[in-house]
CSV table of C-alpha atoms and ligand atoms in Angstrom, one decimal:
chain,number,residue,atom,x,y,z
A,1,UNK,CA,0.0,0.0,0.0
A,2,UNK,CA,1.6,3.5,-0.9
A,3,UNK,CA,2.0,5.7,2.0
A,4,UNK,CA,-0.9,7.7,3.3
A,5,UNK,CA,-3.5,5.2,1.9
A,6,UNK,CA,-5.8,4.3,4.4
A,7,UNK,CA,-6.9,0.7,5.2
A,8,UNK,CA,-10.6,-0.4,6.1
A,9,UNK,CA,-9.8,-0.2,9.8
A,10,UNK,CA,-8.5,3.3,9.8
A,11,UNK,CA,-11.1,4.6,7.3
A,12,UNK,CA,-13.8,3.2,9.6
A,13,UNK,CA,-12.2,4.9,12.7
A,14,UNK,CA,-12.1,8.1,10.9
A,15,UNK,CA,-15.6,7.9,9.9
A,16,UNK,CA,-16.6,7.1,13.4
A,17,UNK,CA,-14.5,9.9,14.8
A,18,UNK,CA,-16.5,12.3,12.7
A,19,UNK,CA,-19.8,11.1,13.8
A,20,UNK,CA,-18.8,11.2,17.5
A,21,UNK,CA,-16.5,14.2,17.8
A,22,UNK,CA,-17.0,17.7,16.4
A,23,UNK,CA,-14.9,18.0,13.2
A,24,UNK,CA,-14.0,14.2,14.0
A,25,UNK,CA,-10.9,15.6,15.9
A,26,UNK,CA,-9.8,16.2,19.6
A,27,UNK,CA,-9.4,19.9,18.9
A,28,UNK,CA,-5.9,19.6,18.5
A,29,UNK,CA,-3.8,18.9,15.5
A,30,UNK,CA,-6.1,18.3,12.2
A,31,UNK,CA,-4.3,17.4,9.1
A,32,UNK,CA,-5.9,18.1,5.8
A,33,UNK,CA,-7.9,15.6,3.8
A,34,UNK,CA,-6.1,12.4,3.1
A,35,UNK,CA,-3.3,13.2,5.6
A,36,UNK,CA,-5.5,12.8,8.4
A,37,UNK,CA,-4.7,9.8,10.2
A,38,UNK,CA,-5.3,7.6,13.4
A,39,UNK,CA,-2.3,6.9,15.4
A,40,UNK,CA,-1.7,3.3,16.5
A,41,UNK,CA,1.3,3.5,18.7
A,42,UNK,CA,4.6,5.1,19.2
A,43,UNK,CA,8.0,3.9,20.4
A,44,UNK,CA,10.9,6.5,20.7
A,45,UNK,CA,11.2,8.7,17.6
A,46,UNK,CA,8.7,7.1,15.6
A,47,UNK,CA,4.8,6.7,15.6
A,48,UNK,CA,2.6,4.2,13.4
A,49,UNK,CA,-0.7,4.8,12.0
A,50,UNK,CA,-3.7,2.2,12.1
A,51,UNK,CA,-2.8,1.4,8.4
A,52,UNK,CA,0.8,0.7,9.2
A,53,UNK,CA,2.5,3.9,8.1
A,54,UNK,CA,5.5,4.9,9.9
A,55,UNK,CA,6.6,8.5,10.6
A,56,UNK,CA,9.5,9.9,12.4
A,57,UNK,CA,7.8,12.1,14.9
A,58,UNK,CA,8.6,15.9,15.3
A,59,UNK,CA,5.2,16.7,16.6
A,60,UNK,CA,6.1,14.6,20.0
A,61,UNK,CA,2.7,14.9,21.4
A,62,UNK,CA,2.9,18.6,20.9
A,63,UNK,CA,6.1,18.8,22.9
A,64,UNK,CA,5.9,16.7,26.0
A,65,UNK,CA,7.6,13.5,24.6
A,66,UNK,CA,11.1,14.9,24.4
A,67,UNK,CA,12.7,11.5,25.2
A,68,UNK,CA,10.4,9.9,22.7
A,69,UNK,CA,7.4,7.7,23.1
A,70,UNK,CA,7.2,5.0,25.9
A,71,UNK,CA,10.6,5.7,27.1
A,72,UNK,CA,11.6,2.7,29.0
A,73,UNK,CA,12.4,4.7,32.3
A,74,UNK,CA,9.3,6.9,32.2
A,75,UNK,CA,7.2,4.0,31.6
A,76,UNK,CA,8.8,2.2,34.6
A,77,UNK,CA,8.1,4.9,36.8
A,78,UNK,CA,4.6,5.7,35.9
A,79,UNK,CA,3.8,1.9,36.2
A,80,UNK,CA,5.2,1.7,39.5
A,81,UNK,CA,3.1,4.8,40.6
A,82,UNK,CA,0.0,3.4,39.1
A,83,UNK,CA,0.2,0.1,40.8
A,84,UNK,CA,-0.1,2.1,44.1
A,85,UNK,CA,-3.1,3.9,43.1
A,86,UNK,CA,-3.8,6.5,40.5
A,87,UNK,CA,-5.3,9.9,42.4
A,88,UNK,CA,-5.8,10.6,46.0
A,89,UNK,CA,-6.6,14.4,46.5
A,90,UNK,CA,-4.1,14.5,49.2
A,91,UNK,CA,-0.4,15.3,49.1
A,92,UNK,CA,1.6,12.6,47.6
A,93,UNK,CA,5.3,11.7,47.6
A,94,UNK,CA,6.0,12.0,44.0
A,95,UNK,CA,4.4,15.5,43.6
A,96,UNK,CA,6.4,16.8,46.7
A,97,UNK,CA,9.5,15.4,45.1
A,98,UNK,CA,8.8,17.0,41.8
A,99,UNK,CA,7.9,20.4,43.2
A,100,UNK,CA,11.4,20.2,44.9
A,101,UNK,CA,13.1,19.3,41.4
A,102,UNK,CA,11.3,22.3,39.7
A,103,UNK,CA,12.2,24.8,42.5
A,104,UNK,CA,16.1,23.7,42.1
A,105,UNK,CA,15.8,24.1,38.5
A,106,UNK,CA,13.7,27.1,37.3
A,107,UNK,CA,15.4,30.4,38.5
A,108,UNK,CA,12.1,31.9,39.5
A,109,UNK,CA,10.6,29.2,41.2
A,110,UNK,CA,10.5,29.6,44.9
A,111,UNK,CA,7.2,27.7,45.3
A,112,UNK,CA,5.0,25.5,42.9
A,113,UNK,CA,1.5,25.0,42.5
A,114,UNK,CA,0.3,22.1,40.2
A,115,UNK,CA,-2.4,22.2,37.5
A,116,UNK,CA,-3.4,19.7,35.1
A,117,UNK,CA,-3.1,21.8,32.0
A,118,UNK,CA,-0.9,24.7,30.4
A,119,UNK,CA,-4.2,26.6,29.9
A,120,UNK,CA,-4.9,26.5,33.5
A,121,UNK,CA,-1.5,27.3,34.5
A,122,UNK,CA,-1.1,30.5,32.4
A,123,UNK,CA,-4.8,31.4,33.6
A,124,UNK,CA,-3.7,30.9,37.1
A,125,UNK,CA,-0.7,33.1,36.6
A,126,UNK,CA,-2.8,35.9,35.5
A,127,UNK,CA,-5.2,35.5,38.5
A,128,UNK,CA,-2.6,35.3,40.9
A,129,UNK,CA,-0.9,38.6,39.5
A,130,UNK,CA,-4.2,40.4,39.7
A,131,UNK,CA,-4.7,39.2,43.2
A,132,UNK,CA,-1.2,40.7,44.0
A,133,UNK,CA,-1.4,44.0,42.0
A,134,UNK,CA,-5.1,44.7,42.8
A,135,UNK,CA,-5.3,45.4,39.2
A,136,UNK,CA,-7.3,44.0,36.3
A,137,UNK,CA,-5.6,44.4,33.2
A,138,UNK,CA,-3.1,42.3,31.4
A,139,UNK,CA,-0.8,42.8,28.4
A,140,UNK,CA,0.0,40.0,26.1
A,141,UNK,CA,1.8,40.1,22.6
A,142,UNK,CA,0.1,39.6,19.3
A,143,UNK,CA,0.1,36.0,18.2
A,144,UNK,CA,1.2,34.6,21.4
A,145,UNK,CA,-0.4,31.3,22.4
A,146,UNK,CA,-1.1,30.5,26.1
A,147,UNK,CA,-3.9,28.0,25.9
A,148,UNK,CA,-7.6,28.6,25.4
A,149,UNK,CA,-9.0,30.6,28.1
A,150,UNK,CA,-10.7,33.8,27.5
A,151,UNK,CA,-7.6,35.9,28.0
A,152,UNK,CA,-5.5,33.5,26.2
A,153,UNK,CA,-7.6,33.7,22.8
A,154,UNK,CA,-7.3,37.8,22.6
A,155,UNK,CA,-5.3,38.2,19.4
A,156,UNK,CA,-3.8,35.0,19.4
A,157,UNK,CA,-4.5,34.3,15.5
A,158,UNK,CA,-5.4,38.0,14.7
A,159,UNK,CA,-6.0,39.6,11.4
A,160,UNK,CA,-2.9,41.5,11.9
A,161,UNK,CA,-4.4,44.8,11.1
A,162,UNK,CA,-5.8,45.9,14.6
A,163,UNK,CA,-4.0,48.8,15.9
A,164,UNK,CA,-2.0,48.2,19.1
A,165,UNK,CA,-2.8,47.9,21.9
A,166,UNK,CA,-6.5,47.0,21.1
A,167,UNK,CA,-7.3,43.3,21.2
A,168,UNK,CA,-9.3,41.0,18.7
A,169,UNK,CA,-11.1,38.1,20.2
A,170,UNK,CA,-10.1,35.0,18.3
A,171,UNK,CA,-13.0,33.0,19.4
A,172,UNK,CA,-16.6,33.1,19.7
A,173,UNK,CA,-18.2,33.0,23.2
A,174,UNK,CA,-16.0,35.4,25.0
A,175,UNK,CA,-17.7,38.1,27.3
A,176,UNK,CA,-17.2,41.7,26.0
A,177,UNK,CA,-15.8,42.6,29.5
A,178,UNK,CA,-12.7,40.4,28.8
A,179,UNK,CA,-11.9,42.3,26.0
A,180,UNK,CA,-11.9,45.6,28.0
A,181,UNK,CA,-9.1,44.0,30.2
A,182,UNK,CA,-6.6,43.1,27.7
A,183,UNK,CA,-3.8,45.0,25.9
A,184,UNK,CA,-1.8,43.8,22.9
A,185,UNK,CA,1.7,44.8,22.2
A,186,UNK,CA,3.8,43.6,19.0
A,187,UNK,CA,6.3,40.8,20.1
A,188,UNK,CA,10.1,41.9,19.8
A,189,UNK,CA,9.5,45.4,19.8
A,190,UNK,CA,10.6,46.8,23.0
A,191,UNK,CA,10.0,50.4,22.2
A,192,UNK,CA,6.3,50.2,21.4
A,193,UNK,CA,5.6,47.6,24.3
A,194,UNK,CA,7.4,49.8,26.7
A,195,UNK,CA,5.6,52.7,25.7
A,196,UNK,CA,2.1,50.9,26.1
A,197,UNK,CA,3.4,49.8,29.6
A,198,UNK,CA,4.2,53.2,30.5
A,199,UNK,CA,1.0,54.5,29.5
A,200,UNK,CA,-0.9,51.8,31.2
A,201,UNK,CA,1.1,50.7,34.1
A,202,UNK,CA,-1.1,51.8,36.8
A,203,UNK,CA,-4.1,49.7,35.4
A,204,UNK,CA,-1.7,46.8,34.7
A,205,UNK,CA,-1.6,43.4,36.8
A,206,UNK,CA,0.7,41.5,34.5
A,207,UNK,CA,2.7,41.1,31.3
A,208,UNK,CA,2.5,37.6,29.9
A,209,UNK,CA,5.1,36.6,27.1
A,210,UNK,CA,6.2,33.3,25.4
A,211,UNK,CA,10.1,33.9,25.9
A,212,UNK,CA,10.1,32.2,22.4
A,213,UNK,CA,7.0,33.1,20.8
A,214,UNK,CA,5.6,30.1,18.8
A,215,UNK,CA,8.8,30.0,16.3
A,216,UNK,CA,10.2,33.3,16.6
A,217,UNK,CA,13.3,33.7,18.9
A,218,UNK,CA,13.4,36.9,20.9
A,219,UNK,CA,15.7,39.8,19.6
A,220,UNK,CA,18.6,40.5,21.8
A,221,UNK,CA,17.6,42.7,24.7
A,222,UNK,CA,14.0,41.9,24.2
A,223,UNK,CA,13.3,39.9,27.3
A,224,UNK,CA,15.8,41.9,29.5
A,225,UNK,CA,14.0,45.1,28.2
A,226,UNK,CA,10.5,43.7,29.2
A,227,UNK,CA,12.0,42.9,32.7
A,228,UNK,CA,13.4,46.3,33.2
A,229,UNK,CA,10.3,47.9,32.3
A,230,UNK,CA,7.9,45.7,34.3
A,231,UNK,CA,10.1,45.8,37.3
A,232,UNK,CA,10.2,49.7,36.9
A,233,UNK,CA,6.4,49.8,37.3
A,234,UNK,CA,6.0,46.9,39.9
A,235,UNK,CA,4.1,45.1,37.4
A,236,UNK,CA,4.5,41.0,37.5
A,237,UNK,CA,6.2,39.5,34.4
A,238,UNK,CA,4.9,36.3,33.5
A,239,UNK,CA,7.0,33.9,31.4
A,240,UNK,CA,4.7,31.1,29.8
A,241,UNK,CA,7.3,28.5,29.7
A,242,UNK,CA,5.1,25.5,28.7
A,243,UNK,CA,6.9,24.9,25.6
A,244,UNK,CA,10.5,26.2,26.6
A,245,UNK,CA,10.5,24.8,30.3
A,246,UNK,CA,12.9,22.0,30.6
A,247,UNK,CA,13.5,22.3,26.8
A,248,UNK,CA,15.7,25.4,25.9
A,249,UNK,CA,17.7,24.5,28.9
A,250,UNK,CA,17.0,22.4,31.9
A,251,UNK,CA,16.0,25.8,33.7
A,252,UNK,CA,14.1,26.9,30.7
A,253,UNK,CA,14.1,30.2,28.7
A,254,UNK,CA,15.0,31.9,32.0
A,255,UNK,CA,18.1,30.0,32.2
A,256,UNK,CA,18.6,30.1,28.7
A,257,UNK,CA,18.3,33.8,28.3
A,258,UNK,CA,19.2,34.9,31.7
A,259,UNK,CA,16.1,36.8,32.4
A,260,UNK,CA,14.2,35.9,35.6
A,261,UNK,CA,10.4,36.6,35.4
A,262,UNK,CA,8.0,36.9,38.6
A,263,UNK,CA,5.7,34.0,37.6
A,264,UNK,CA,6.0,31.2,35.0
A,265,UNK,CA,3.6,28.5,33.5
A,266,UNK,CA,5.1,25.3,33.0
A,267,UNK,CA,3.9,22.0,31.4
A,268,UNK,CA,4.5,19.5,28.7
A,269,UNK,CA,7.9,18.1,29.4
A,270,UNK,CA,7.4,18.3,33.3
A,271,UNK,CA,4.4,16.0,33.2
A,272,UNK,CA,6.2,13.4,31.2
A,273,UNK,CA,3.6,12.9,28.8
A,274,UNK,CA,0.9,12.8,31.3
A,275,UNK,CA,-1.7,15.7,32.4
A,276,UNK,CA,0.3,17.8,34.7
A,277,UNK,CA,1.3,21.5,34.5
A,278,UNK,CA,2.2,24.3,37.2
A,279,UNK,CA,2.4,27.8,38.1
A,280,UNK,CA,5.9,28.8,39.6
A,281,UNK,CA,7.3,31.8,40.9
A,282,UNK,CA,8.0,34.2,43.9
A,283,UNK,CA,6.8,33.2,47.2
A,284,UNK,CA,4.8,36.2,48.0
A,285,UNK,CA,2.8,35.6,44.6
A,286,UNK,CA,2.2,32.2,45.4
A,287,UNK,CA,1.3,32.7,48.9
A,288,UNK,CA,-2.0,34.0,47.8
A,289,UNK,CA,-3.1,30.2,47.4
A,290,UNK,CA,-2.3,29.6,51.2
A,291,UNK,CA,-5.7,30.6,53.0
A,292,UNK,CA,-3.6,30.6,56.4
A,293,UNK,CA,-1.1,33.1,55.0
A,294,UNK,CA,-3.1,36.0,53.4
A,295,UNK,CA,-6.3,37.9,54.8
A,296,UNK,CA,-9.4,36.5,53.2
A,297,UNK,CA,-9.9,39.0,50.4
A,298,UNK,CA,-6.4,38.1,49.3
A,299,UNK,CA,-6.9,34.5,48.9
A,300,UNK,CA,-6.9,32.6,45.6
A,301,UNK,CA,-8.8,29.2,45.8
A,302,UNK,CA,-7.1,26.6,43.3
A,303,UNK,CA,-8.4,23.2,44.0
A,304,UNK,CA,-8.3,20.7,41.1
A,305,UNK,CA,-9.1,16.8,41.1
A,306,UNK,CA,-6.0,15.8,39.6
A,307,UNK,CA,-3.5,18.5,40.7
A,308,UNK,CA,0.0,16.9,41.3
A,309,UNK,CA,-1.3,13.5,40.0
A,310,UNK,CA,1.1,10.9,41.5
A,311,UNK,CA,1.3,9.2,38.1
A,312,UNK,CA,2.1,12.0,36.2
A,313,UNK,CA,4.4,13.3,38.9
A,314,UNK,CA,6.2,9.9,38.8
A,315,UNK,CA,6.6,10.3,35.1
A,316,UNK,CA,7.5,13.9,35.3
A,317,UNK,CA,10.4,13.0,37.9
A,318,UNK,CA,11.8,10.2,35.4
A,319,UNK,CA,11.7,12.5,32.5
A,320,UNK,CA,13.9,15.2,34.6
A,321,UNK,CA,16.1,12.6,36.0
A,322,UNK,CA,17.2,11.7,32.2
A,323,UNK,CA,17.4,15.4,31.3
A,324,UNK,CA,19.9,15.9,34.0
A,325,UNK,CA,22.2,13.3,32.4
A,326,UNK,CA,25.4,15.2,31.1
A,327,UNK,CA,25.5,16.3,27.5
A,328,UNK,CA,21.8,15.7,27.0
A,329,UNK,CA,21.1,19.2,26.2
A,330,UNK,CA,24.2,20.0,24.1
A,331,UNK,CA,23.5,16.8,21.8
A,332,UNK,CA,19.7,18.1,21.6
A,333,UNK,CA,20.8,21.4,20.5
A,334,UNK,CA,23.2,20.1,18.1
A,335,UNK,CA,20.7,17.7,16.6
A,336,UNK,CA,18.3,20.7,16.0
A,337,UNK,CA,20.9,22.9,14.8
A,338,UNK,CA,21.9,20.4,11.8
A,339,UNK,CA,18.3,20.0,11.0
A,340,UNK,CA,17.5,23.7,10.9
A,341,UNK,CA,20.7,24.9,9.0
A,342,UNK,CA,20.4,22.0,6.5
A,343,UNK,CA,16.9,23.1,5.7
A,344,UNK,CA,17.7,26.9,5.2
A,345,UNK,CA,20.6,25.8,3.2
A,346,UNK,CA,18.4,23.7,0.9
A,347,UNK,CA,16.0,26.6,0.5
A,348,UNK,CA,18.6,29.2,-0.2
A,349,UNK,CA,20.2,26.6,-2.7
A,350,UNK,CA,16.7,26.3,-4.5
A,351,UNK,CA,16.5,29.8,-4.5
A,352,UNK,CA,13.0,29.6,-2.9
A,353,UNK,CA,12.4,32.6,-0.5
A,354,UNK,CA,11.7,30.8,3.1
A,355,UNK,CA,13.1,31.7,6.6
A,356,UNK,CA,13.6,28.8,9.0
A,357,UNK,CA,12.5,30.5,12.1
A,358,UNK,CA,12.9,29.7,15.7
A,359,UNK,CA,15.4,28.1,18.0
A,360,UNK,CA,17.2,25.0,17.4
A,361,UNK,CA,14.9,22.8,19.4
A,362,UNK,CA,11.8,24.2,17.8
A,363,UNK,CA,11.4,25.7,14.6
A,364,UNK,CA,9.4,26.1,11.5
A,365,UNK,CA,9.2,27.5,7.8
A,366,UNK,CA,7.8,30.7,6.7
A,367,UNK,CA,7.5,31.3,3.2
A,368,UNK,CA,8.5,35.0,2.8
A,369,UNK,CA,11.7,37.1,2.1
A,370,UNK,CA,11.4,39.2,5.3
A,371,UNK,CA,12.8,38.5,8.6
A,372,UNK,CA,10.5,36.9,11.0
A,373,UNK,CA,10.5,38.8,14.1
A,374,UNK,CA,6.7,39.0,14.9
A,375,UNK,CA,3.3,37.8,14.5
A,376,UNK,CA,2.5,39.8,11.5
A,377,UNK,CA,5.8,38.8,9.6
A,378,UNK,CA,4.7,35.1,10.1
A,379,UNK,CA,1.6,35.9,7.7
A,380,UNK,CA,3.5,34.7,4.6
A,381,UNK,CA,2.7,31.9,1.9
A,382,UNK,CA,0.2,29.7,3.9
A,383,UNK,CA,-0.5,27.4,0.8
A,384,UNK,CA,3.4,26.6,0.3
A,385,UNK,CA,3.4,25.8,3.9
A,386,UNK,CA,0.6,23.0,3.4
A,387,UNK,CA,2.7,21.8,0.3
A,388,UNK,CA,5.9,21.5,2.5
A,389,UNK,CA,4.2,19.7,5.4
A,390,UNK,CA,2.3,17.4,2.9
A,391,UNK,CA,5.4,16.4,1.2
A,392,UNK,CA,7.2,15.6,4.4
A,393,UNK,CA,4.3,13.4,5.5
A,394,UNK,CA,4.4,11.5,2.4
A,395,UNK,CA,8.1,11.0,2.9
A,396,UNK,CA,7.6,9.7,6.6
A,397,UNK,CA,8.1,12.8,8.5
A,398,UNK,CA,5.4,14.4,10.8
A,399,UNK,CA,5.2,17.7,12.2
A,400,UNK,CA,2.6,19.9,13.5
A,401,UNK,CA,1.1,22.5,11.1
A,402,UNK,CA,2.9,24.9,13.6
A,403,UNK,CA,6.3,23.7,14.1
A,404,UNK,CA,9.0,21.1,14.6
A,405,UNK,CA,9.8,19.6,17.9
A,406,UNK,CA,13.2,18.0,18.1
A,407,UNK,CA,13.5,15.4,20.6
A,408,UNK,CA,16.5,13.7,22.4
A,409,UNK,CA,15.1,10.7,20.8
A,410,UNK,CA,16.0,11.8,17.3
A,411,UNK,CA,18.9,9.9,16.1
A,412,UNK,CA,21.4,9.8,13.0
A,413,UNK,CA,19.1,7.5,11.0
A,414,UNK,CA,16.0,9.9,11.8
A,415,UNK,CA,18.2,13.0,10.7
A,416,UNK,CA,19.0,11.1,7.6
A,417,UNK,CA,15.7,10.2,6.7
A,418,UNK,CA,14.5,13.8,7.5
A,419,UNK,CA,17.0,15.4,5.3
A,420,UNK,CA,16.1,13.3,2.5
A,421,UNK,CA,12.2,14.4,3.0
A,422,UNK,CA,13.4,18.0,3.2
A,423,UNK,CA,14.9,17.7,-0.2
A,424,UNK,CA,11.7,16.2,-1.4
A,425,UNK,CA,9.7,19.0,0.3
A,426,UNK,CA,11.9,22.0,-1.0
A,427,UNK,CA,11.5,20.6,-4.5
A,428,UNK,CA,7.8,20.3,-4.2
A,429,UNK,CA,7.4,23.9,-3.1
A,430,UNK,CA,9.8,25.0,-5.7
A,431,UNK,CA,7.3,23.3,-8.2
A,432,UNK,CA,4.2,24.5,-6.7
B,501,PLP,C1,3.1,28.4,25.1
B,501,PLP,C2,1.9,27.6,25.4
B,501,PLP,N1,1.2,27.9,26.5
B,501,PLP,C3,0.1,27.2,27.0
B,501,PLP,C4,-0.4,26.1,26.1
B,501,PLP,C5,-1.5,25.2,26.9
B,501,PLP,O1,-1.0,24.1,27.3
B,501,PLP,P1,-2.1,23.0,27.4
B,501,PLP,O2,-2.5,22.4,26.0
B,501,PLP,O3,-1.4,22.1,28.4
B,501,PLP,O4,-3.7,23.4,28.1
B,501,PLP,C6,0.4,25.7,25.1
B,501,PLP,C7,-0.1,24.5,24.4
B,501,PLP,O5,0.6,24.1,23.4
B,501,PLP,C8,1.6,26.4,24.6
B,501,PLP,O6,2.2,26.1,23.7
């Protein structure tokens, strides 16, 4: 059977999905038309669909599976925890230890409060900042992704024409009132951002930023500039490190770029592929979660049935233990750098205007001849991107429509196969 052909079992599953679930999807990654598939299983860097097609996986579960699928150490840790019971609603030793590891690793983390999703973690960071600052407004960046709560979907995929700092709601069903509490700034433009903060500082509860916004790297001085201006006005700075945490470096983007925020949301890697995320940061901000430590009007309740789930915490601990092995990050960055620079070289040699944007461990292609520095500069040629992604899939390489995640599981054979797929995809784009 040619690649991407679907057998009867997979076709049936896709049809059942379409009947039982809106759009036939989980709401996440939806590949177009015949590219849509149902996953059968994964092992290491590879996944297989129900029809038996094999892919080198650069989606990696949208990022958590940095060690690859079904990693033996993570599997063993999760199995051991699972045999002792899957959830309790009181403290468990795995979660306590994971909180300690996070405090050791992440520069801003004096304390940790677990949640079960990155969406919840970013939402909680904003609420905590509001409780602390006793102000309502938040500033986020155009194109910044912080999950799907009401504040996060403001100018998440905007038209790119709304003047700053006005927000554009990118979801139906959001109360008008939310729109009035969000200001939008252009990523990587510290002058415009600082002037919005200077103008609105007395209403601002927080500034939230993805240190690497999607696959746009911060310009030199951008994060430090944000730190300076927020500190000057006493506005808590929140790093959304759901993607960058334990990925750019063991201590995340704050370690990699040497800029420490007041709060951070972490997720994905830290849960080892299970539902776990966290709010981390300054003790005097997280104190609001402790009813005994703050006056009643300053208390922020945050119960969650699966907060700090022991199976997820055990998987997270096992993942972090592997990440701490010497040389792990150097090897990851080297693999990513090789893939990125090779892809850019192939486009350049083929004289296809394209920018391979981001950082070594997570990057994507934009079909433009302009530098990619902010959301508006990513609005390049989308049909070409679809040709590129589709051709990669046909050649056994899976990425999300938004990015490649390079993992510690990707070995030389994966890289070789991937570069052959790059060559085919660049040729397909050139001919498109
Ligand atoms: C930067 C960022 N923040 C928040 C989230 C939301 O996390 P979750 O999907 O766990 O809710 C994501 C998810 O991809 C993300 O990339």
